[in-house]
Coordinates of C-alpha atoms and ligand atoms in Angstrom, one line a residue:
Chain J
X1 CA 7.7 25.2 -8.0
X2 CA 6.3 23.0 -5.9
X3 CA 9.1 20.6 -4.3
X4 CA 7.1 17.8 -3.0
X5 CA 5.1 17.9 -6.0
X6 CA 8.2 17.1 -7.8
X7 CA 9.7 14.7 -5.6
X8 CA 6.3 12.5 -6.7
X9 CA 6.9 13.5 -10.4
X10 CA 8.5 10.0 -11.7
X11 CA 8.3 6.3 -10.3
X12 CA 9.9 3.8 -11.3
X13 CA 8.3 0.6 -9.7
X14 CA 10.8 -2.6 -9.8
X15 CA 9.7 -5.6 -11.8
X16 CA 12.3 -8.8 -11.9
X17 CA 10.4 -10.6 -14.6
X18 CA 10.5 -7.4 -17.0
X19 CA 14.1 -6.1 -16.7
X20 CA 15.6 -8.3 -19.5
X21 CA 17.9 -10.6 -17.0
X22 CA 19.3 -6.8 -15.3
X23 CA 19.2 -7.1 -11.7
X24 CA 17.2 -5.2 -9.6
X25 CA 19.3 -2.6 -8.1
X26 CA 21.5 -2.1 -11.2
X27 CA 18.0 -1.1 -12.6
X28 CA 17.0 1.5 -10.3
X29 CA 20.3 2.7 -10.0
X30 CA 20.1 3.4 -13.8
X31 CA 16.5 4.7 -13.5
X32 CA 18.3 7.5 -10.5
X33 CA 20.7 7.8 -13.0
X34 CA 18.4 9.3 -15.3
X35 CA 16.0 11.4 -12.9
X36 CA 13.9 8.6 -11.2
X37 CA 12.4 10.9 -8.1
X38 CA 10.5 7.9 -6.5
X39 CA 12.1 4.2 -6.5
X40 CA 8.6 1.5 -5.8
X41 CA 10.2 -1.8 -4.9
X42 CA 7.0 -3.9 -6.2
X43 CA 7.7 -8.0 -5.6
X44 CA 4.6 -9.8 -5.2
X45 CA 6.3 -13.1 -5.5
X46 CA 9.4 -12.9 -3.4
X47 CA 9.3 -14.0 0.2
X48 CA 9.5 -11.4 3.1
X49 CA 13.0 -12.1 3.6
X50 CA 14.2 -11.7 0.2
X51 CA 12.1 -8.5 -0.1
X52 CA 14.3 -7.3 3.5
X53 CA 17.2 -7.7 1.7
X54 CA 15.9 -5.9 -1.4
X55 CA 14.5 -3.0 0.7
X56 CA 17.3 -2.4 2.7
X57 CA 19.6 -2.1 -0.6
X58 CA 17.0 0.4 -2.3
X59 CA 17.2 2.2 1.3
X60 CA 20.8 2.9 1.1
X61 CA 20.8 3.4 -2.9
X62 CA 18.3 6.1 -2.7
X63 CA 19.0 7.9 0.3
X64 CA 22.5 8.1 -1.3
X65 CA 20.5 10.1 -4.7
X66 CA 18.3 11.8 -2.7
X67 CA 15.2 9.9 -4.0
X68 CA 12.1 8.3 -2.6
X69 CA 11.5 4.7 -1.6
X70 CA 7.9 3.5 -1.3
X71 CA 7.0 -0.1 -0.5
X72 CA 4.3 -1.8 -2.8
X73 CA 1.5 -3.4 -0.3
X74 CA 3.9 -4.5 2.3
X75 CA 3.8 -2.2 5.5
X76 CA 5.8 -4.2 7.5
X77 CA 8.8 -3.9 5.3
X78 CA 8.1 -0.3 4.6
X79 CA 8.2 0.4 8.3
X80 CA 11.5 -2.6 8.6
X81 CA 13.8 -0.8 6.4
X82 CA 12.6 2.8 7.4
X83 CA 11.1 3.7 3.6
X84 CA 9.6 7.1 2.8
X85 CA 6.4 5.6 2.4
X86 CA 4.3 2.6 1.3
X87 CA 1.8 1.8 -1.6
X88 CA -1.9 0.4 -1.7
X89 CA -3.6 -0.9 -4.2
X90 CA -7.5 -2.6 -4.0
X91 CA -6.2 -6.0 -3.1
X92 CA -3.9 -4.8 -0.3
X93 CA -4.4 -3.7 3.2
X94 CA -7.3 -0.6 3.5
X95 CA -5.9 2.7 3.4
X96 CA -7.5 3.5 6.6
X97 CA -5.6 0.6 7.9
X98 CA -2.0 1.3 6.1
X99 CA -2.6 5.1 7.7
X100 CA -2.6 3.8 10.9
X101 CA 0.4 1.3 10.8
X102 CA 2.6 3.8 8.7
X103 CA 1.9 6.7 11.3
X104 CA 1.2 10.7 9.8
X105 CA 5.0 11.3 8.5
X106 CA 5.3 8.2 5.6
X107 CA 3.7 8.7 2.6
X108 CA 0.6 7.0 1.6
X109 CA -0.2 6.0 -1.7
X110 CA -3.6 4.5 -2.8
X111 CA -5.0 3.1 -6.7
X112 CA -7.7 3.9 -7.3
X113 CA -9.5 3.1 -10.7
X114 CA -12.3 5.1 -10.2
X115 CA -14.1 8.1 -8.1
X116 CA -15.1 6.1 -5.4
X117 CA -12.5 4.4 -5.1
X118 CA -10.3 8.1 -5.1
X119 CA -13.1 9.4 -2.7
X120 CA -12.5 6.6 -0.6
X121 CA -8.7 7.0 -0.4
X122 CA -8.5 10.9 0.4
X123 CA -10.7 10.1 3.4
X124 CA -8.8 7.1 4.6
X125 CA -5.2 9.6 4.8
X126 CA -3.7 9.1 0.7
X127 CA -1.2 11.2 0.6
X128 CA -1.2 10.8 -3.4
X129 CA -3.2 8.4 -5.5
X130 CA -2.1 6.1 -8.5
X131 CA -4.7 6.8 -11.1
X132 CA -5.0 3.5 -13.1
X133 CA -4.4 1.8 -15.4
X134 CA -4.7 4.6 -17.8
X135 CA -4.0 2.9 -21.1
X136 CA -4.1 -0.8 -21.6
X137 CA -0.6 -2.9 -19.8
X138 CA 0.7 -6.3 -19.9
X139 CA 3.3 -5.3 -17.0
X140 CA 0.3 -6.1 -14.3
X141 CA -1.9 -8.8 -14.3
X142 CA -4.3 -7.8 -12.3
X143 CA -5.2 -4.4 -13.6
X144 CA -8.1 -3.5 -14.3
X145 CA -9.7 -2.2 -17.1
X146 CA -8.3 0.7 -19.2
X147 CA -9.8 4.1 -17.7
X148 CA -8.3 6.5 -20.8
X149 CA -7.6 10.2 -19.0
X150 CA -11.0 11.0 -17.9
X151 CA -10.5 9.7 -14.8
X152 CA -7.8 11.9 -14.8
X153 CA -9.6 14.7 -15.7
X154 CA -12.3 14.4 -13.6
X155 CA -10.2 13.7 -10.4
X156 CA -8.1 16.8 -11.1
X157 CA -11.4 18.5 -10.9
X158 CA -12.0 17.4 -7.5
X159 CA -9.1 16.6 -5.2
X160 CA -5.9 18.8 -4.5
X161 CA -3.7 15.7 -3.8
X162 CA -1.2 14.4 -6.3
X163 CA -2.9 12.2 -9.2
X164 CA 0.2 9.8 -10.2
X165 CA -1.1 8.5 -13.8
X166 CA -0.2 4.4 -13.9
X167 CA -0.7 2.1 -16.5
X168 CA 0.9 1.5 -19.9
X169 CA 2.3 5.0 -19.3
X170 CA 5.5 5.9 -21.8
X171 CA 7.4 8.1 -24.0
X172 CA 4.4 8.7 -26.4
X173 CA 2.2 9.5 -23.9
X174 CA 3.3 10.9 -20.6
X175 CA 2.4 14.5 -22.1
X176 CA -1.2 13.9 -23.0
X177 CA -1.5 12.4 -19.4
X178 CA 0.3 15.6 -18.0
X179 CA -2.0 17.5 -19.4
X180 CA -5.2 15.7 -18.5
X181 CA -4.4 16.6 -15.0
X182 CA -1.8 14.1 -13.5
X183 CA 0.7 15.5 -11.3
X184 CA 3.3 12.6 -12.4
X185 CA 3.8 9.2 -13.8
X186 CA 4.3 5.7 -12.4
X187 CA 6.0 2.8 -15.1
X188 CA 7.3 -0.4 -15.1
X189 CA 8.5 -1.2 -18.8
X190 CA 8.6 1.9 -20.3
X191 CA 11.9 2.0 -18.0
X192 CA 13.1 -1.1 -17.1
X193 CA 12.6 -3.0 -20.6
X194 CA 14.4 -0.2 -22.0
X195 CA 17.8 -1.5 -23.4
X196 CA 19.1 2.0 -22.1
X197 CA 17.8 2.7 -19.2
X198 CA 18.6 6.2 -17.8
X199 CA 18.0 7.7 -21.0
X200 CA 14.4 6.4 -21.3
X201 CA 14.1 7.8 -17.3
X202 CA 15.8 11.2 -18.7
X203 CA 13.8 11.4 -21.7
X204 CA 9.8 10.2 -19.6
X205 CA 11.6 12.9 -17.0
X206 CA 11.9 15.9 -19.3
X207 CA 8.9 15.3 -20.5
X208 CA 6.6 15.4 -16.9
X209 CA 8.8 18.6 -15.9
X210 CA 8.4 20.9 -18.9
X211 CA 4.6 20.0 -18.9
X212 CA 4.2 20.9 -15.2
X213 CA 7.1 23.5 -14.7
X214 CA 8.6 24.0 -18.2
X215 CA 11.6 22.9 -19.5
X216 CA 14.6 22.3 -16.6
X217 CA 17.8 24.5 -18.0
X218 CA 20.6 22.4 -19.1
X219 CA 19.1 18.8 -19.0
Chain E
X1 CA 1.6 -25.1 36.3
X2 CA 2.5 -22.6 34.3
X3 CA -0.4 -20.6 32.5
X4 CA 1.8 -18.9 29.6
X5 CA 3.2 -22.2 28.7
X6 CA -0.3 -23.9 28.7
X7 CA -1.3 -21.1 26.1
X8 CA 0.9 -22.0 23.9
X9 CA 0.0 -26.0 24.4
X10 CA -1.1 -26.6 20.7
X11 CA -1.3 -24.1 17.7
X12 CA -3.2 -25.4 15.0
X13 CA -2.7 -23.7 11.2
X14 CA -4.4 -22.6 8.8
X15 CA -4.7 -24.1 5.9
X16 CA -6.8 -23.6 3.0
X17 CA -5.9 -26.4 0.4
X18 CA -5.8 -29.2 3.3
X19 CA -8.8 -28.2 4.8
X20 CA -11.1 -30.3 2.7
X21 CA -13.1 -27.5 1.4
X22 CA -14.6 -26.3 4.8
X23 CA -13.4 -22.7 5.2
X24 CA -11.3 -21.3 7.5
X25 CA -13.5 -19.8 9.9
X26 CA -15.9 -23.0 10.6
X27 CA -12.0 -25.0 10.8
X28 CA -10.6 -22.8 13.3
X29 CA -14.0 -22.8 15.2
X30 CA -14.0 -26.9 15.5
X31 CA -10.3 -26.9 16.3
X32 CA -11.3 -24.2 19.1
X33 CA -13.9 -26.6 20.1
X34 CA -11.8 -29.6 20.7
X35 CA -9.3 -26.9 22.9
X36 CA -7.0 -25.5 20.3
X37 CA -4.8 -22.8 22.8
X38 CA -3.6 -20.9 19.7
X39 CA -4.8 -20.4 15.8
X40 CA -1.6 -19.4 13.3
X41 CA -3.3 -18.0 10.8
X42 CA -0.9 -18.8 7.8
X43 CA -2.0 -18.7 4.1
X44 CA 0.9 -17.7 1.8
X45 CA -1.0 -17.1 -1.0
X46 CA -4.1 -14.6 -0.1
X47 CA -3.4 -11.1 -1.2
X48 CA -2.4 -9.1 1.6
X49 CA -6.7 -7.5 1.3
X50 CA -8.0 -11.3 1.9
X51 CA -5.1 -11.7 5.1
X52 CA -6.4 -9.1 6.5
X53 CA -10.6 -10.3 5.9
X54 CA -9.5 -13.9 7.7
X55 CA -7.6 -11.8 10.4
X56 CA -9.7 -9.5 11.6
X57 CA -12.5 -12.7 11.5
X58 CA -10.1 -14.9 13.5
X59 CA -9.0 -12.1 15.8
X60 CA -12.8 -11.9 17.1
X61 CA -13.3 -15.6 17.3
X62 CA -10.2 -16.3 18.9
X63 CA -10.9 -13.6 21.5
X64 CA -14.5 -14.5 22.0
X65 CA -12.6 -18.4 22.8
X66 CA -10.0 -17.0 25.0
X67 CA -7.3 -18.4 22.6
X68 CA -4.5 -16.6 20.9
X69 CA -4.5 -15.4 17.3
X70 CA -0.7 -15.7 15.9
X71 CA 0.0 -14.5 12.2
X72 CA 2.4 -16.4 10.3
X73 CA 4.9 -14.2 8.5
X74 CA 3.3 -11.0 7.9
X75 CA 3.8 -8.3 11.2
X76 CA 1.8 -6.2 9.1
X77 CA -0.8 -8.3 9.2
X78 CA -0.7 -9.4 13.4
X79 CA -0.3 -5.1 13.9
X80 CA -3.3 -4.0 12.0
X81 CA -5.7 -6.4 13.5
X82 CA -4.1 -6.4 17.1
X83 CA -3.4 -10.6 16.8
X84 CA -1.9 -11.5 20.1
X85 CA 1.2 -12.1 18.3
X86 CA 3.1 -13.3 15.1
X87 CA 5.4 -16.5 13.5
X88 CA 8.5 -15.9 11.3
X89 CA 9.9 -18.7 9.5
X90 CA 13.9 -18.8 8.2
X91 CA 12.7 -17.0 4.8
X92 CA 10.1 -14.5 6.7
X93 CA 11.8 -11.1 8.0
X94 CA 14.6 -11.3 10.4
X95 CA 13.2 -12.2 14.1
X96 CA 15.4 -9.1 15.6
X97 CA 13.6 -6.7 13.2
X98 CA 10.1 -8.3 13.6
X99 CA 10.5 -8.0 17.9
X100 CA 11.1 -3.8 16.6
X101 CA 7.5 -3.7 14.5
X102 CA 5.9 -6.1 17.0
X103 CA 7.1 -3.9 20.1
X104 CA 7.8 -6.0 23.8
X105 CA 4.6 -6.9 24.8
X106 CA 3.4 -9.0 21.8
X107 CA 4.2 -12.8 21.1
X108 CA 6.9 -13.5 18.6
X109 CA 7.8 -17.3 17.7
X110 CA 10.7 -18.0 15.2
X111 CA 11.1 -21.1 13.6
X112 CA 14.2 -23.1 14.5
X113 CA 15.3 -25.9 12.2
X114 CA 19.1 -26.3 14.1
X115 CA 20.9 -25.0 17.1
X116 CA 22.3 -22.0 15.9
X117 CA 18.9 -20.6 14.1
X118 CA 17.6 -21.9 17.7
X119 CA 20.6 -19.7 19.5
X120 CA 20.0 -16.7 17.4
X121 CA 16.3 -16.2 17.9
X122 CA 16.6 -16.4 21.4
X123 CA 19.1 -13.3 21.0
X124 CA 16.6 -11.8 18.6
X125 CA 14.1 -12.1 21.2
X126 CA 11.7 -14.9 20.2
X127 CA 9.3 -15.8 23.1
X128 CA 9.0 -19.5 21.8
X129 CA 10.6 -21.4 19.0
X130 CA 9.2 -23.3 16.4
X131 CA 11.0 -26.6 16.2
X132 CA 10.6 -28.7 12.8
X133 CA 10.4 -30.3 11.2
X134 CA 10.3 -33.0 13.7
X135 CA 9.0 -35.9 10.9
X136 CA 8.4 -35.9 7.0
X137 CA 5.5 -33.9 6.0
X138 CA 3.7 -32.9 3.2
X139 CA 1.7 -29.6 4.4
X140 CA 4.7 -27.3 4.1
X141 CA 6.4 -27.3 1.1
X142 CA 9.1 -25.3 2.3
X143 CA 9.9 -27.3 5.0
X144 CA 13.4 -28.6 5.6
X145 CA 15.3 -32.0 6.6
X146 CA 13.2 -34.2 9.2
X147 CA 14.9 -33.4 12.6
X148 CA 13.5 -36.0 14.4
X149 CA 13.2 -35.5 18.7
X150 CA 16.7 -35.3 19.1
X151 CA 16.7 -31.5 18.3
X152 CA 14.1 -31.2 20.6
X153 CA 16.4 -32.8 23.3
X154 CA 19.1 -30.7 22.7
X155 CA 17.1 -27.1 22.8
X156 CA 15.2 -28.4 26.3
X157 CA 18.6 -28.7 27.4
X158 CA 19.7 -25.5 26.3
X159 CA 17.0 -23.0 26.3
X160 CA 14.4 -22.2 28.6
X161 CA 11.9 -20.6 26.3
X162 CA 8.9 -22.9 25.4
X163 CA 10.0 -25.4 22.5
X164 CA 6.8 -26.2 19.9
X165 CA 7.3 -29.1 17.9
X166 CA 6.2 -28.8 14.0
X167 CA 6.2 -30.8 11.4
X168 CA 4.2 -34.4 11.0
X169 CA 2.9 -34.0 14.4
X170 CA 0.4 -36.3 15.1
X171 CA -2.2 -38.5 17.3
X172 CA 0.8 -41.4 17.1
X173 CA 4.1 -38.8 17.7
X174 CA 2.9 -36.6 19.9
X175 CA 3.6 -38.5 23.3
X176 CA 7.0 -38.9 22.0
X177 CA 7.7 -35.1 20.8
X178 CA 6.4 -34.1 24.6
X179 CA 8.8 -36.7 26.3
X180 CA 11.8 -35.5 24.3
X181 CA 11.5 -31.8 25.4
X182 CA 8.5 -29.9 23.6
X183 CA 6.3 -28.2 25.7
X184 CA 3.8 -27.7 23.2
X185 CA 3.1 -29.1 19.3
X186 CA 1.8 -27.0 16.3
X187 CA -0.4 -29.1 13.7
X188 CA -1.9 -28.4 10.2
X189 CA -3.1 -32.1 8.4
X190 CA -3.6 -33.7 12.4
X191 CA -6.2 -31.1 12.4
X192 CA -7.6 -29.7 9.3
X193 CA -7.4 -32.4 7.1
X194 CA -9.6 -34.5 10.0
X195 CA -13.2 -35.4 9.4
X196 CA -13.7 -34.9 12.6
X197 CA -11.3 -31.7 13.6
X198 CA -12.9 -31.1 17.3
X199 CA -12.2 -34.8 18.2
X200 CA -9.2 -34.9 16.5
X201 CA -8.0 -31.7 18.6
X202 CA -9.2 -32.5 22.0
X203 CA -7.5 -36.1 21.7
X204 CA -4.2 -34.0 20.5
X205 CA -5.4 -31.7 23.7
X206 CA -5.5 -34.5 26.2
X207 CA -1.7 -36.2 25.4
X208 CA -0.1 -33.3 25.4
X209 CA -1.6 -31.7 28.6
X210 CA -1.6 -35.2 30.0
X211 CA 2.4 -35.5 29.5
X212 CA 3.4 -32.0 30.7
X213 CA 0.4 -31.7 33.8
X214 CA -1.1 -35.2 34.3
X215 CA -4.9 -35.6 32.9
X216 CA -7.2 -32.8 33.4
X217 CA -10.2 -33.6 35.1
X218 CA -13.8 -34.4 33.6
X219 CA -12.2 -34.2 29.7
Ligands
NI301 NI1 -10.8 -36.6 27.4

C-alpha cells in the first residue's frame, strides 16, 4: 500500500458558511474523528489575521491526529503556521510561483479543470492535482463547469501524480469516481453539512479505501 | 540628509474604486511622475492570480523609477515578485511572523493606531510605522478612531524608526502632520482620486521634503 497515497486519500476543506452554525475546528476535529487524512483550511473571506489564528489551531489539531494541513491559495500563511503544504487553484498564485515560495519539501496542490490545465501543473512542481469540479456543486461559486469522470479518466491515463476528484463529490458517488481513476476525494458538504459528521467522514472513508486497497479490517 | 528616510518620503496607494476609472498602472505611473518615493500596492479584493498580475507590473515600473514597491498585507504576494518590501495592518498577520517570511533585508511597515501597537511592532521588528489615522477618511473602511497629530508627537518622542502619517492626508494637513513628528505621509484619495495625480503628487512632494530638508532646488 502506498502510504503517501493514502495520506492524500480524504480532504476535508473547511467552509464557515456551510457547517450549520458548528465552528470550524469542532468540524475538522469531527471530520479526524472519522478518518479525515488531509484537513484544507479554505477561507476566502476572512482577513489574514483571522486566517493565522485559524491555521495555527488546525496546526496543533492535526499534528495531534497525525493528519495533513494544506492552506487554500494563501502561501504566506501555509509557510506562517508551518502547514504540510498549500493549495492552488486558477485564480490563485501560478504553480510555478507557489513551488518556488513553498520550497521542494511542502506539498503542492493545483486544480486543474482540464488537460492543459493538468499539463501545465505537473510541469510547474504539483505534487497532486484537484481534478474539478467533477459533478455539479453549490459549495463553490466559482467552479467551473461540471467535467463528469472523463477528465478523470483521461488524466489517470497520462500522469502518475495523485488525481484528488473535487466537486459535488459524496456518499453516492465517491466509488464511481474511485474507479474512474482518482486516487482520493476532496468535499466540503458532503462532510461538514452532515448533521453527524465523523460518520459521514467514516462512511466517504471506507468507501475511497476499499476501492483503492480493499476493505481496512475492523473499521 | 538621510537617504532611507527620503525613500520612504510619501507612499501613495493603490486603489481601484477611487481611482476614477484609470487603471492602476497609468495611476501609479502619474504618481511616479509627480515623485511618489514608494507605491503600496493594496487592493483587498483581487484574487490572489490578479495580486500577483498588478505586482509583477508595478515591481518593473517601480524599478525602472527607482522607487520602492511595498505590498499591503499579503507577504506572499511582496516574496513572489521580489517587492522591496511589505505593509501589515492590525487585522493582517502578526508583524513578528511577517519579519520570519520577509527575512532581514526586506522592508516591513506595521500600522500603528496607539502606543502600545506602536511599541510592539518595533519589538516585532517593523522598519517604519504606519501612523493613522491621523484625520476622518473615507478610503479605508477599516480604518479606526481619527488620532489626530498628537500620536504622531508622542511616537517622534519615543521611537526612532521613521513615523508615516495615514489617513486624510492631504495638500491642507500635510505641513502640519510633518511638524508634529512624521517623517513621511502615505496618501490614497490626495492622489488617486486627483484629476491631475502628477501635480497633485509633486505639490504633496515639495511640502513634505520642504519641512524635513528645506526646498529642493529647480522643483
Ligand atoms: Ni516645485
Amino acid at each position: 500500500m502506498n502510504n503517501d497515497l493514502k495520506r492524500l486519500a480524504l480532504h476535508v476543506l473547511t467552509d464557515r458558511t456551510l457547517s450549520l452554525g458548528r465552528d470550524m475546528l469542532t468540524v475538522a476535529a469531527a471530520a479526524l474523528d472519522g478518518g479525515a487524512t488531509v484537513i484544507q483550511l479554505r477561507d476566502k473571506t476572512a482577513s489574514t489575521r483571522l486566517l493565522i489564528e485559524e491555521a495555527v489551531a488546525l496546526r496543533a489539531l492535526t499534528r495531534e491526529r497525525g493528519a495533513l494541513l494544506i492552506v487554500n491559495d494563501r502561501i504566506d500563511v501555509a509557510l506562517a503556521v508551518d502547514a504540510d503544504g498549500a493549495h492552488v487553484g486558477q485564480d490563485d498564485m501560478p504553480a510555478a510561483l507557489a513551488r518556488q515560495l513553498l520550497g521542494p519539501e511542502r506539498i503542492l496542490g493545483v486544480s486543474a479543470g482540464n488537460l492543459e490545465e493538468a499539463a501545465e501543473a505537473v510541469i510547474a512542481g504539483a505534487d497532486y492535482l484537484g481534478v474539478g469540479p467533477i459533478y455539479a456543486t453549490a459549495s463553490k461559486a466559482d467552479a467551473g463547469q461540471p467535467q463528469g469522470t472523463v477528465l478523470l479518466s483521461q488524466l489517470a491515463s497520462r500522469h502518475a501524480l495523485p488525481l484528488i476528484a473535487i466537486g459535488g463529490i459524496n456518499i453516492a458517488n465517491t466509488r464511481e469516481v474511485i474507479q474512474a481513476g482518482a486516487t482520493g476525494i476532496a468535499v466540503i458538504s458532503a462532510v461538514v453539512s452532515a448533521p453527524d459528521i465523523t460518520a459521514a467522514t467514516h462512511d466517504l472513508r471506507q468507501i475511497v479505501l476499499a476501492e483503492l486497497y480493499g476493505h481496512e479490517r475492523g473499521s
